[in-house]
PDB file of C-alpha atoms in Angstrom:
ATOM      1  CA  MET A   7     100.572  90.352 117.846  1.00  0.00           C
ATOM      2  CA  LYS A   8      99.631  92.418 120.873  1.00  0.00           C
ATOM      3  CA  ALA A   9      96.224  92.165 122.510  1.00  0.00           C
ATOM      4  CA  PHE A  10      93.769  94.761 121.245  1.00  0.00           C
ATOM      5  CA  SER A  11      90.571  96.366 122.530  1.00  0.00           C
ATOM      6  CA  LEU A  12      88.346  98.005 119.927  1.00  0.00           C
ATOM      7  CA  ALA A  13      86.452  99.907 122.600  1.00  0.00           C
ATOM      8  CA  ALA A  14      89.609 101.263 124.197  1.00  0.00           C
ATOM      9  CA  VAL A  15      91.093 102.531 120.953  1.00  0.00           C
ATOM     10  CA  CYS A  16      87.808 104.042 119.781  1.00  0.00           C
ATOM     11  CA  LEU A  17      87.402 105.853 123.119  1.00  0.00           C
ATOM     12  CA  CYS A  18      90.970 107.113 122.931  1.00  0.00           C
ATOM     13  CA  ALA A  19      90.406 108.296 119.352  1.00  0.00           C
ATOM     14  CA  LEU A  20      87.303 110.196 120.376  1.00  0.00           C
ATOM     15  CA  ILE A  21      89.139 111.855 123.255  1.00  0.00           C
ATOM     16  CA  VAL A  22      91.816 113.124 120.885  1.00  0.00           C
ATOM     17  CA  THR A  23      89.789 113.942 117.775  1.00  0.00           C
ATOM     18  CA  GLY A  24      86.548 115.081 119.328  1.00  0.00           C
ATOM     19  CA  CYS A  25      83.110 113.521 119.078  1.00  0.00           C
ATOM     20  CA  GLY A  26      81.445 114.089 115.765  1.00  0.00           C
ATOM     21  CA  GLY A  27      83.202 117.001 114.068  1.00  0.00           C
ATOM     22  CA  SER A  28      85.313 116.735 110.932  1.00  0.00           C
ATOM     23  CA  ASP A  29      87.564 119.645 111.914  1.00  0.00           C
ATOM     24  CA  ASP A  30      90.739 118.063 113.223  1.00  0.00           C
ATOM     25  CA  ALA A  31      93.218 120.236 115.068  1.00  0.00           C
ATOM     26  CA  PRO A  32      95.659 121.575 112.466  1.00  0.00           C
ATOM     27  CA  ALA A  33      98.663 119.986 114.177  1.00  0.00           C
ATOM     28  CA  GLN A  34      97.121 116.548 114.553  1.00  0.00           C
ATOM     29  CA  PRO A  35      98.799 113.946 112.331  1.00  0.00           C
ATOM     30  CA  GLN A  36      96.375 111.753 110.423  1.00  0.00           C
ATOM     31  CA  VAL A  37      96.253 107.956 110.445  1.00  0.00           C
ATOM     32  CA  ILE A  38      95.542 106.561 106.975  1.00  0.00           C
ATOM     33  CA  ALA A  39      94.510 102.905 106.945  1.00  0.00           C
ATOM     34  CA  HIS A  40      96.732 101.504 104.191  1.00  0.00           C
ATOM     35  CA  ARG A  41      94.420  99.366 102.028  1.00  0.00           C
ATOM     36  CA  GLY A  42      92.213  99.147 105.124  1.00  0.00           C
ATOM     37  CA  ALA A  43      93.460  97.249 108.181  1.00  0.00           C
ATOM     38  CA  SER A  44      95.581  95.252 105.737  1.00  0.00           C
ATOM     39  CA  GLY A  45      97.877  93.812 108.380  1.00  0.00           C
ATOM     40  CA  TYR A  46      94.913  92.083 109.992  1.00  0.00           C
ATOM     41  CA  LEU A  47      92.240  91.369 107.332  1.00  0.00           C
ATOM     42  CA  PRO A  48      92.049  91.030 103.519  1.00  0.00           C
ATOM     43  CA  GLU A  49      93.073  94.311 101.898  1.00  0.00           C
ATOM     44  CA  HIS A  50      90.650  96.629 100.131  1.00  0.00           C
ATOM     45  CA  THR A  51      87.512  95.056 101.562  1.00  0.00           C
ATOM     46  CA  LEU A  52      84.624  96.567 103.492  1.00  0.00           C
ATOM     47  CA  GLY A  53      85.546  94.292 106.393  1.00  0.00           C
ATOM     48  CA  GLY A  54      89.117  95.579 106.406  1.00  0.00           C
ATOM     49  CA  TYR A  55      88.020  99.201 106.097  1.00  0.00           C
ATOM     50  CA  GLU A  56      85.533  98.801 108.933  1.00  0.00           C
ATOM     51  CA  LEU A  57      88.102  97.295 111.301  1.00  0.00           C
ATOM     52  CA  ALA A  58      90.417 100.221 110.537  1.00  0.00           C
ATOM     53  CA  ILE A  59      87.619 102.682 111.281  1.00  0.00           C
ATOM     54  CA  ARG A  60      86.773 100.922 114.526  1.00  0.00           C
ATOM     55  CA  MET A  61      90.469 101.144 115.422  1.00  0.00           C
ATOM     56  CA  GLY A  62      90.277 104.929 115.058  1.00  0.00           C
ATOM     57  CA  ALA A  63      91.804 105.536 111.614  1.00  0.00           C
ATOM     58  CA  ASP A  64      91.094 108.978 110.189  1.00  0.00           C
ATOM     59  CA  PHE A  65      91.111 107.842 106.544  1.00  0.00           C
ATOM     60  CA  ILE A  66      90.518 104.651 104.601  1.00  0.00           C
ATOM     61  CA  GLU A  67      92.464 104.242 101.368  1.00  0.00           C
ATOM     62  CA  PRO A  68      90.835 102.678  98.290  1.00  0.00           C
ATOM     63  CA  ASP A  69      93.313 102.053  95.467  1.00  0.00           C
ATOM     64  CA  LEU A  70      91.299 102.119  92.249  1.00  0.00           C
ATOM     65  CA  GLN A  71      91.359 100.056  89.055  1.00  0.00           C
ATOM     66  CA  ILE A  72      88.953  99.999  86.075  1.00  0.00           C
ATOM     67  CA  THR A  73      86.959  96.920  85.083  1.00  0.00           C
ATOM     68  CA  LYS A  74      86.281  95.803  81.514  1.00  0.00           C
ATOM     69  CA  ASP A  75      82.909  97.574  81.618  1.00  0.00           C
ATOM     70  CA  GLY A  76      84.284 100.801  83.083  1.00  0.00           C
ATOM     71  CA  ALA A  77      83.509 100.466  86.798  1.00  0.00           C
ATOM     72  CA  LEU A  78      85.954 101.740  89.416  1.00  0.00           C
ATOM     73  CA  VAL A  79      86.796  99.014  91.937  1.00  0.00           C
ATOM     74  CA  ALA A  80      88.982  99.056  95.040  1.00  0.00           C
ATOM     75  CA  ILE A  81      91.988  96.819  94.435  1.00  0.00           C
ATOM     76  CA  HIS A  82      95.691  97.575  94.505  1.00  0.00           C
ATOM     77  CA  ASP A  83      97.071  95.463  91.659  1.00  0.00           C
ATOM     78  CA  ASP A  84      96.041  95.724  88.032  1.00  0.00           C
ATOM     79  CA  THR A  85      95.610  91.950  88.258  1.00  0.00           C
ATOM     80  CA  LEU A  86      93.245  89.865  90.369  1.00  0.00           C
ATOM     81  CA  ASN A  87      95.283  86.783  91.212  1.00  0.00           C
ATOM     82  CA  ARG A  88      97.381  87.998  94.177  1.00  0.00           C
ATOM     83  CA  THR A  89      94.455  89.067  96.333  1.00  0.00           C
ATOM     84  CA  THR A  90      91.469  87.017  95.144  1.00  0.00           C
ATOM     85  CA  ASN A  91      90.459  83.440  94.343  1.00  0.00           C
ATOM     86  CA  VAL A  92      90.027  84.269  90.644  1.00  0.00           C
ATOM     87  CA  ALA A  93      92.200  81.346  89.484  1.00  0.00           C
ATOM     88  CA  THR A  94      89.780  78.861  91.062  1.00  0.00           C
ATOM     89  CA  LEU A  95      86.802  80.302  89.178  1.00  0.00           C
ATOM     90  CA  PHE A  96      88.072  81.580  85.823  1.00  0.00           C
ATOM     91  CA  ALA A  97      90.591  80.649  83.189  1.00  0.00           C
ATOM     92  CA  GLN A  98      93.260  83.188  82.264  1.00  0.00           C
ATOM     93  CA  ARG A  99      92.407  85.846  79.725  1.00  0.00           C
ATOM     94  CA  ASN A 100      95.072  87.280  77.445  1.00  0.00           C
ATOM     95  CA  GLY A 101      97.621  85.313  79.427  1.00  0.00           C
ATOM     96  CA  GLY A 102      96.642  86.521  82.874  1.00  0.00           C
ATOM     97  CA  TYR A 103      94.018  87.912  85.208  1.00  0.00           C
ATOM     98  CA  LYS A 104      93.981  91.649  84.560  1.00  0.00           C
ATOM     99  CA  VAL A 105      91.179  93.618  86.206  1.00  0.00           C
ATOM    100  CA  ALA A 106      90.571  95.286  82.840  1.00  0.00           C
ATOM    101  CA  ASP A 107      89.705  91.910  81.264  1.00  0.00           C
ATOM    102  CA  PHE A 108      86.862  91.119  83.680  1.00  0.00           C
ATOM    103  CA  THR A 109      83.434  92.708  84.088  1.00  0.00           C
ATOM    104  CA  LEU A 110      82.205  94.065  87.382  1.00  0.00           C
ATOM    105  CA  ALA A 111      79.667  91.234  87.615  1.00  0.00           C
ATOM    106  CA  GLU A 112      82.455  88.680  87.242  1.00  0.00           C
ATOM    107  CA  ILE A 113      84.678  90.402  89.782  1.00  0.00           C
ATOM    108  CA  LYS A 114      81.778  90.496  92.227  1.00  0.00           C
ATOM    109  CA  THR A 115      81.791  86.684  92.306  1.00  0.00           C
ATOM    110  CA  LEU A 116      85.342  86.659  93.718  1.00  0.00           C
ATOM    111  CA  THR A 117      86.475  86.428  97.325  1.00  0.00           C
ATOM    112  CA  VAL A 118      89.368  88.566  98.535  1.00  0.00           C
ATOM    113  CA  VAL A 119      91.928  86.450 100.376  1.00  0.00           C
ATOM    114  CA  PRO A 120      94.354  87.572 103.087  1.00  0.00           C
ATOM    115  CA  THR A 121      97.980  88.326 102.225  1.00  0.00           C
ATOM    116  CA  GLY A 122     101.036  88.863 104.395  1.00  0.00           C
ATOM    117  CA  THR A 123     100.045  88.826 108.070  1.00  0.00           C
ATOM    118  CA  GLY A 124      96.342  89.184 107.216  1.00  0.00           C
ATOM    119  CA  LYS A 125      93.761  86.608 108.289  1.00  0.00           C
ATOM    120  CA  VAL A 126      90.084  85.940 107.549  1.00  0.00           C
ATOM    121  CA  SER A 127      88.894  87.149 110.965  1.00  0.00           C
ATOM    122  CA  TYR A 128      89.935  89.403 113.831  1.00  0.00           C
ATOM    123  CA  PRO A 129      89.295  88.647 117.532  1.00  0.00           C
ATOM    124  CA  GLY A 130      86.191  90.414 118.831  1.00  0.00           C
ATOM    125  CA  PHE A 131      85.279  91.954 115.481  1.00  0.00           C
ATOM    126  CA  VAL A 132      82.197  91.072 113.454  1.00  0.00           C
ATOM    127  CA  PRO A 133      81.907  92.945 110.121  1.00  0.00           C
ATOM    128  CA  SER A 134      78.617  94.728 109.549  1.00  0.00           C
ATOM    129  CA  ALA A 135      78.696  94.424 105.744  1.00  0.00           C
ATOM    130  CA  THR A 136      76.710  91.617 104.132  1.00  0.00           C
ATOM    131  CA  SER A 137      79.693  90.693 101.935  1.00  0.00           C
ATOM    132  CA  PRO A 138      82.699  91.984 103.864  1.00  0.00           C
ATOM    133  CA  PHE A 139      85.395  90.237 101.805  1.00  0.00           C
ATOM    134  CA  THR A 140      84.426  90.830  98.191  1.00  0.00           C
ATOM    135  CA  VAL A 141      85.857  93.487  95.866  1.00  0.00           C
ATOM    136  CA  PRO A 142      83.932  96.736  96.467  1.00  0.00           C
ATOM    137  CA  THR A 143      83.236  99.436  93.917  1.00  0.00           C
ATOM    138  CA  PHE A 144      84.424 102.954  94.640  1.00  0.00           C
ATOM    139  CA  GLN A 145      80.803 103.994  95.168  1.00  0.00           C
ATOM    140  CA  GLU A 146      80.357 101.215  97.713  1.00  0.00           C
ATOM    141  CA  VAL A 147      83.438 102.431  99.587  1.00  0.00           C
ATOM    142  CA  VAL A 148      82.062 105.976  99.634  1.00  0.00           C
ATOM    143  CA  ASP A 149      78.659 104.758 100.843  1.00  0.00           C
ATOM    144  CA  PHE A 150      80.339 102.660 103.513  1.00  0.00           C
ATOM    145  CA  ALA A 151      82.500 105.545 104.735  1.00  0.00           C
ATOM    146  CA  LYS A 152      79.422 107.737 105.093  1.00  0.00           C
ATOM    147  CA  LYS A 153      77.501 104.988 106.926  1.00  0.00           C
ATOM    148  CA  GLN A 154      80.424 104.343 109.254  1.00  0.00           C
ATOM    149  CA  SER A 155      80.816 108.060 109.914  1.00  0.00           C
ATOM    150  CA  SER A 156      77.296 108.053 111.346  1.00  0.00           C
ATOM    151  CA  ALA A 157      77.968 104.867 113.288  1.00  0.00           C
ATOM    152  CA  VAL A 158      81.169 106.054 114.997  1.00  0.00           C
ATOM    153  CA  GLY A 159      80.205 109.708 115.396  1.00  0.00           C
ATOM    154  CA  ARG A 160      83.067 111.237 113.422  1.00  0.00           C
ATOM    155  CA  GLU A 161      83.747 111.850 109.744  1.00  0.00           C
ATOM    156  CA  VAL A 162      85.659 108.995 108.138  1.00  0.00           C
ATOM    157  CA  GLY A 163      87.893 110.364 105.410  1.00  0.00           C
ATOM    158  CA  ILE A 164      88.560 108.686 102.081  1.00  0.00           C
ATOM    159  CA  TYR A 165      91.897 108.730 100.281  1.00  0.00           C
ATOM    160  CA  PRO A 166      91.461 107.232  96.782  1.00  0.00           C
ATOM    161  CA  GLU A 167      94.440 106.527  94.559  1.00  0.00           C
ATOM    162  CA  ALA A 168      94.324 106.702  90.778  1.00  0.00           C
ATOM    163  CA  LYS A 169      96.336 103.568  90.011  1.00  0.00           C
ATOM    164  CA  GLN A 170      96.040 104.151  86.266  1.00  0.00           C
ATOM    165  CA  ALA A 171      97.283 107.320  84.553  1.00  0.00           C
ATOM    166  CA  ASP A 172      94.131 107.479  82.467  1.00  0.00           C
ATOM    167  CA  PRO A 173      91.628 110.301  81.788  1.00  0.00           C
ATOM    168  CA  VAL A 174      88.831 107.750  82.288  1.00  0.00           C
ATOM    169  CA  MET A 175      90.143 107.098  85.795  1.00  0.00           C
ATOM    170  CA  GLU A 176      90.369 110.823  86.508  1.00  0.00           C
ATOM    171  CA  ASP A 177      86.837 111.453  85.305  1.00  0.00           C
ATOM    172  CA  GLY A 178      85.449 108.499  87.245  1.00  0.00           C
ATOM    173  CA  ILE A 179      87.006 109.636  90.512  1.00  0.00           C
ATOM    174  CA  LEU A 180      85.811 113.214  90.137  1.00  0.00           C
ATOM    175  CA  LYS A 181      82.327 112.171  89.012  1.00  0.00           C
ATOM    176  CA  THR A 182      81.914 109.889  92.036  1.00  0.00           C
ATOM    177  CA  LEU A 183      83.214 112.430  94.532  1.00  0.00           C
ATOM    178  CA  ASN A 184      81.191 115.292  93.056  1.00  0.00           C
ATOM    179  CA  ALA A 185      78.012 113.200  93.019  1.00  0.00           C
ATOM    180  CA  ASN A 186      78.498 112.355  96.697  1.00  0.00           C
ATOM    181  CA  GLY A 187      78.991 115.908  97.885  1.00  0.00           C
ATOM    182  CA  TYR A 188      82.756 115.933  98.414  1.00  0.00           C
ATOM    183  CA  ASN A 189      84.527 119.265  98.077  1.00  0.00           C
ATOM    184  CA  GLY A 190      87.507 121.216  99.324  1.00  0.00           C
ATOM    185  CA  THR A 191      86.292 121.167 102.925  1.00  0.00           C
ATOM    186  CA  SER A 192      85.546 117.430 102.991  1.00  0.00           C
ATOM    187  CA  LYS A 193      87.818 114.862 104.580  1.00  0.00           C
ATOM    188  CA  VAL A 194      89.277 113.641 101.288  1.00  0.00           C
ATOM    189  CA  PHE A 195      92.585 113.429  99.440  1.00  0.00           C
ATOM    190  CA  ILE A 196      93.163 112.128  95.905  1.00  0.00           C
ATOM    191  CA  GLN A 197      96.587 110.554  95.373  1.00  0.00           C
ATOM    192  CA  SER A 198      98.676 109.413  92.429  1.00  0.00           C
ATOM    193  CA  PHE A 199     102.272 108.578  91.534  1.00  0.00           C
ATOM    194  CA  SER A 200     101.700 110.454  88.258  1.00  0.00           C
ATOM    195  CA  ASP A 201     102.199 114.207  88.379  1.00  0.00           C
ATOM    196  CA  ALA A 202     100.601 114.405  84.910  1.00  0.00           C
ATOM    197  CA  THR A 203      97.461 112.803  86.351  1.00  0.00           C
ATOM    198  CA  LEU A 204      97.356 115.243  89.246  1.00  0.00           C
ATOM    199  CA  ARG A 205      97.970 118.252  87.004  1.00  0.00           C
ATOM    200  CA  SER A 206      95.100 117.065  84.806  1.00  0.00           C
ATOM    201  CA  LEU A 207      92.864 116.482  87.841  1.00  0.00           C
ATOM    202  CA  ARG A 208      93.575 120.008  89.090  1.00  0.00           C
ATOM    203  CA  THR A 209      92.674 121.497  85.706  1.00  0.00           C
ATOM    204  CA  LYS A 210      89.420 119.523  85.680  1.00  0.00           C
ATOM    205  CA  GLN A 211      88.658 120.479  89.292  1.00  0.00           C
ATOM    206  CA  ILE A 212      89.079 124.157  88.477  1.00  0.00           C
ATOM    207  CA  ALA A 213      86.774 123.782  85.476  1.00  0.00           C
ATOM    208  CA  GLN A 214      84.198 122.092  87.730  1.00  0.00           C
ATOM    209  CA  ASN A 215      84.683 124.718  90.467  1.00  0.00           C
ATOM    210  CA  ASN A 216      85.404 121.983  93.018  1.00  0.00           C
ATOM    211  CA  LYS A 217      89.029 121.791  94.157  1.00  0.00           C
ATOM    212  CA  MET A 218      89.683 118.783  96.392  1.00  0.00           C
ATOM    213  CA  PRO A 219      93.157 118.201  97.886  1.00  0.00           C
ATOM    214  CA  LEU A 220      95.660 116.260  95.771  1.00  0.00           C
ATOM    215  CA  ILE A 221      98.711 114.301  96.971  1.00  0.00           C
ATOM    216  CA  LEU A 222     101.718 113.431  94.778  1.00  0.00           C
ATOM    217  CA  LEU A 223     103.340 110.108  95.698  1.00  0.00           C
ATOM    218  CA  GLY A 224     107.038 109.448  95.300  1.00  0.00           C
ATOM    219  CA  VAL A 225     110.329 109.771  97.156  1.00  0.00           C
ATOM    220  CA  ALA A 226     112.265 112.488  98.961  1.00  0.00           C
ATOM    221  CA  THR A 227     115.373 113.582  97.068  1.00  0.00           C
ATOM    222  CA  THR A 228     118.080 116.220  97.416  1.00  0.00           C
ATOM    223  CA  ALA A 229     119.515 118.391  94.657  1.00  0.00           C
ATOM    224  CA  ALA A 230     123.227 119.093  94.196  1.00  0.00           C
ATOM    225  CA  ASP A 231     122.836 122.455  95.958  1.00  0.00           C
ATOM    226  CA  GLY A 232     121.374 120.758  99.038  1.00  0.00           C
ATOM    227  CA  SER A 233     117.791 121.829  98.466  1.00  0.00           C
ATOM    228  CA  VAL A 234     115.173 119.103  98.642  1.00  0.00           C
ATOM    229  CA  ARG A 235     113.098 117.837  95.738  1.00  0.00           C
ATOM    230  CA  MET A 236     110.092 115.586  95.312  1.00  0.00           C
ATOM    231  CA  GLY A 237     111.106 112.548  93.290  1.00  0.00           C
ATOM    232  CA  VAL A 238     108.505 111.240  90.837  1.00  0.00           C
ATOM    233  CA  THR A 239     109.110 107.541  90.235  1.00  0.00           C
ATOM    234  CA  GLY A 240     108.638 105.888  86.858  1.00  0.00           C
ATOM    235  CA  ALA A 241     110.004 103.418  84.338  1.00  0.00           C
ATOM    236  CA  THR A 242     112.925 105.730  83.536  1.00  0.00           C
ATOM    237  CA  GLY A 243     113.935 106.264  87.162  1.00  0.00           C
ATOM    238  CA  VAL A 244     113.341 109.173  89.529  1.00  0.00           C
ATOM    239  CA  ARG A 245     112.507 112.604  88.122  1.00  0.00           C
ATOM    240  CA  PRO A 246     112.942 115.472  90.603  1.00  0.00           C
ATOM    241  CA  LEU A 247     110.430 118.307  90.922  1.00  0.00           C
ATOM    242  CA  THR A 248     110.878 121.432  92.982  1.00  0.00           C
ATOM    243  CA  LEU A 249     108.517 121.780  95.920  1.00  0.00           C
ATOM    244  CA  LYS A 250     107.338 125.078  94.438  1.00  0.00           C
ATOM    245  CA  ASP A 251     106.280 123.254  91.275  1.00  0.00           C
ATOM    246  CA  VAL A 252     104.511 120.524  93.274  1.00  0.00           C
ATOM    247  CA  ALA A 253     102.681 123.124  95.352  1.00  0.00           C
ATOM    248  CA  SER A 254     101.436 124.794  92.177  1.00  0.00           C
ATOM    249  CA  PHE A 255      99.093 121.901  91.395  1.00  0.00           C
ATOM    250  CA  ASN A 256      98.496 119.991  94.616  1.00  0.00           C
ATOM    251  CA  GLU A 257      98.371 120.161  98.401  1.00  0.00           C
ATOM    252  CA  GLY A 258     100.811 117.559  99.618  1.00  0.00           C
ATOM    253  CA  VAL A 259     103.284 114.761  99.036  1.00  0.00           C
ATOM    254  CA  GLY A 260     103.298 111.108 100.033  1.00  0.00           C
ATOM    255  CA  VAL A 261     106.851 109.855 100.455  1.00  0.00           C
ATOM    256  CA  LEU A 262     108.501 106.476 100.910  1.00  0.00           C
ATOM    257  CA  ILE A 263     109.862 105.927 104.433  1.00  0.00           C
ATOM    258  CA  ASN A 264     112.795 103.843 105.678  1.00  0.00           C
ATOM    259  CA  ASN A 265     114.753 104.052 102.434  1.00  0.00           C
ATOM    260  CA  THR A 266     118.455 104.873 102.683  1.00  0.00           C
ATOM    261  CA  THR A 267     118.686 106.038  99.058  1.00  0.00           C
ATOM    262  CA  TYR A 268     115.769 108.447  99.467  1.00  0.00           C
ATOM    263  CA  PRO A 269     115.600 109.275 103.177  1.00  0.00           C
ATOM    264  CA  VAL A 270     112.823 111.427 104.568  1.00  0.00           C
ATOM    265  CA  THR A 271     114.536 114.091 106.682  1.00  0.00           C
ATOM    266  CA  LYS A 272     113.349 116.881 108.907  1.00  0.00           C
ATOM    267  CA  ALA A 273     114.782 119.298 106.344  1.00  0.00           C
ATOM    268  CA  PHE A 274     112.559 117.771 103.658  1.00  0.00           C
ATOM    269  CA  ILE A 275     109.467 118.032 105.843  1.00  0.00           C
ATOM    270  CA  ASP A 276     110.311 121.578 106.964  1.00  0.00           C
ATOM    271  CA  GLN A 277     110.846 122.760 103.386  1.00  0.00           C
ATOM    272  CA  ALA A 278     107.678 121.021 102.216  1.00  0.00           C
ATOM    273  CA  HIS A 279     105.729 122.777 104.959  1.00  0.00           C
ATOM    274  CA  ALA A 280     107.327 126.080 103.990  1.00  0.00           C
ATOM    275  CA  ALA A 281     106.049 125.482 100.441  1.00  0.00           C
ATOM    276  CA  GLY A 282     102.550 124.892 101.814  1.00  0.00           C
ATOM    277  CA  LEU A 283     102.585 121.124 101.381  1.00  0.00           C
ATOM    278  CA  LYS A 284     101.484 118.390 103.774  1.00  0.00           C
ATOM    279  CA  VAL A 285     103.785 115.379 104.115  1.00  0.00           C
ATOM    280  CA  HIS A 286     102.395 111.852 104.449  1.00  0.00           C
ATOM    281  CA  GLY A 287     104.591 108.758 104.758  1.00  0.00           C
ATOM    282  CA  TRP A 288     104.188 105.263 103.297  1.00  0.00           C
ATOM    283  CA  THR A 289     104.170 102.521 104.369  1.00  0.00           C
ATOM    284  CA  PHE A 290     104.292 101.936 108.119  1.00  0.00           C
ATOM    285  CA  ALA A 291     104.228  98.128 108.170  1.00  0.00           C
ATOM    286  CA  GLN A 292     105.924  97.212 111.441  1.00  0.00           C
ATOM    287  CA  ALA A 293     103.752  94.624 113.249  1.00  0.00           C
ATOM    288  CA  ASP A 294     105.555  94.649 116.596  1.00  0.00           C
ATOM    289  CA  ALA A 295     103.921  97.239 118.846  1.00  0.00           C
ATOM    290  CA  THR A 296     107.143  98.474 120.453  1.00  0.00           C
ATOM    291  CA  LEU A 297     109.060  98.725 117.185  1.00  0.00           C
ATOM    292  CA  ALA A 298     106.064 100.314 115.468  1.00  0.00           C
ATOM    293  CA  ALA A 299     105.750 102.977 118.168  1.00  0.00           C
ATOM    294  CA  ALA A 300     109.411 103.913 117.754  1.00  0.00           C
ATOM    295  CA  GLU A 301     109.028 104.116 113.993  1.00  0.00           C
ATOM    296  CA  PHE A 302     105.890 106.265 114.141  1.00  0.00           C
ATOM    297  CA  ARG A 303     107.453 108.527 116.747  1.00  0.00           C
ATOM    298  CA  LYS A 304     110.602 109.031 114.647  1.00  0.00           C
ATOM    299  CA  TYR A 305     108.598 110.561 111.815  1.00  0.00           C
ATOM    300  CA  LEU A 306     106.088 112.369 114.027  1.00  0.00           C
ATOM    301  CA  ASP A 307     108.973 114.101 115.784  1.00  0.00           C
ATOM    302  CA  MET A 308     110.169 115.316 112.360  1.00  0.00           C
ATOM    303  CA  GLY A 309     106.755 116.875 111.736  1.00  0.00           C
ATOM    304  CA  MET A 310     105.098 114.312 109.444  1.00  0.00           C
ATOM    305  CA  ASP A 311     101.404 115.109 108.898  1.00  0.00           C
ATOM    306  CA  GLY A 312     100.042 111.647 108.102  1.00  0.00           C
ATOM    307  CA  MET A 313     100.984 107.978 108.133  1.00  0.00           C
ATOM    308  CA  PHE A 314      99.849 105.152 105.855  1.00  0.00           C
ATOM    309  CA  ALA A 315      99.651 102.230 108.299  1.00  0.00           C
ATOM    310  CA  ASN A 316      98.981  98.513 107.820  1.00  0.00           C
ATOM    311  CA  TYR A 317      98.185  98.236 111.544  1.00  0.00           C
ATOM    312  CA  PRO A 318      95.970 101.263 112.213  1.00  0.00           C
ATOM    313  CA  ASP A 319      95.556 100.559 115.938  1.00  0.00           C
ATOM    314  CA  LEU A 320      99.307 100.849 116.481  1.00  0.00           C
ATOM    315  CA  ALA A 321      99.392 104.131 114.554  1.00  0.00           C
ATOM    316  CA  VAL A 322      96.422 105.550 116.461  1.00  0.00           C
ATOM    317  CA  THR A 323      97.905 104.618 119.837  1.00  0.00           C
ATOM    318  CA  THR A 324     101.221 106.304 119.060  1.00  0.00           C
ATOM    319  CA  ARG A 325      99.606 109.327 117.401  1.00  0.00           C
ATOM    320  CA  ASN A 326      97.293 109.888 120.359  1.00  0.00           C
ATOM    321  CA  ALA A 327     100.130 109.666 122.849  1.00  0.00           C
ATOM    322  CA  TYR A 328     102.132 112.098 120.706  1.00  0.00           C
ATOM    323  CA  VAL A 329      99.268 114.616 120.552  1.00  0.00           C
ATOM    324  CA  GLN A 330      98.741 114.341 124.296  1.00  0.00           C
ATOM    325  CA  GLY A 331     102.451 115.006 124.858  1.00  0.00           C
ATOM    326  CA  LYS A 332     103.226 111.584 126.320  1.00  0.00           C
TER     327      LYS A 332
END
C-alpha cells in the first residue's frame, strides 16, 4: 500500500472543492466512500467513515438494515457474522445471525472486524469517536457527518442505501432525513437496487413536499436497437428500464463497473446525461495506486459523475488531478 498523508490529501481536497461551501462545481465528479474507508478499516463504522472524510471523500455511504426492535443500523449484510464478532457472544437464532433477529442493544455489544484488506488501525490516524468500531445507527451516522462537516470545514454528504425493499425501511430513512433537515439542496442521495422502493420513496417525498435525490442501482445494458437501458437486477435476472422511465422517478443511476457482460460505455453515460441522470460507478476496489488511477481515469474520461471507492484517498487524488487538468 502506498504511503499516505492525511494533511496532504485534505489540503488538496480543499483546494479543489473550496473551503466550507456545499456547492460543488457542476462538473466535479464525486468521491463516495464505499462503506467508509473499507479498504483500510472495518466497514460501516464511525472510524472508517472518519478516515474517509479525512481523506477528502465527498460522501460516506451507510448501507441500512433493520434490527428486531425497528432501529436502522449501518451494516451491509442482512446477517451479522461476516463483519462482527457476534458468533463469540451469541448463539445462532433461527439458524443464523440475521440482523432482524437481534435488538439494537444486543448489536451495540458487538465489535466490527476488518474484512478484505482492512485492518484495525491506520498509520497516523486516531479516530475521534468513543466507540469507533461498533455498529452505528443511521442517526449516529447522520450526527457524525454533521460533526465532521464542522471539523473539516466542508459539508460531508451522506448516501444511504435501503438494503431491504420494505415500507418500514423507506419510512425510517425519510423520517431520519426529514428530522435532521435534509432536503433537495442537501448533500444527500438515497440509493436502492429496487426500482419499486425508489418509486415508492418518490411518491412519499412528494406527499411530504421534500424531494431528495434518488439513485437506482444496477447494470448498464443495451437493447436490440442499440439504445442503452438501465438493468435492474433481481432473482429472476436483469430487467431493463428505459432511461426516460428511470428519470421519471429518480435523479441518477449507480452502475456496476468492469463487467464484460454489462459494460459501462461512454454512450451509456452520454445518453443517461441526456435523460437528466447522473451516473455513479461501483465499486472501485483497486488497491494499487497506479492501477487505481488508471481505472478511475478511464471512467472519468467517459464522463462518470461519481465513484464508489474502497480506497477514498486514491479516488480523491485521481479526481483532483482530473479536475485540475493534469
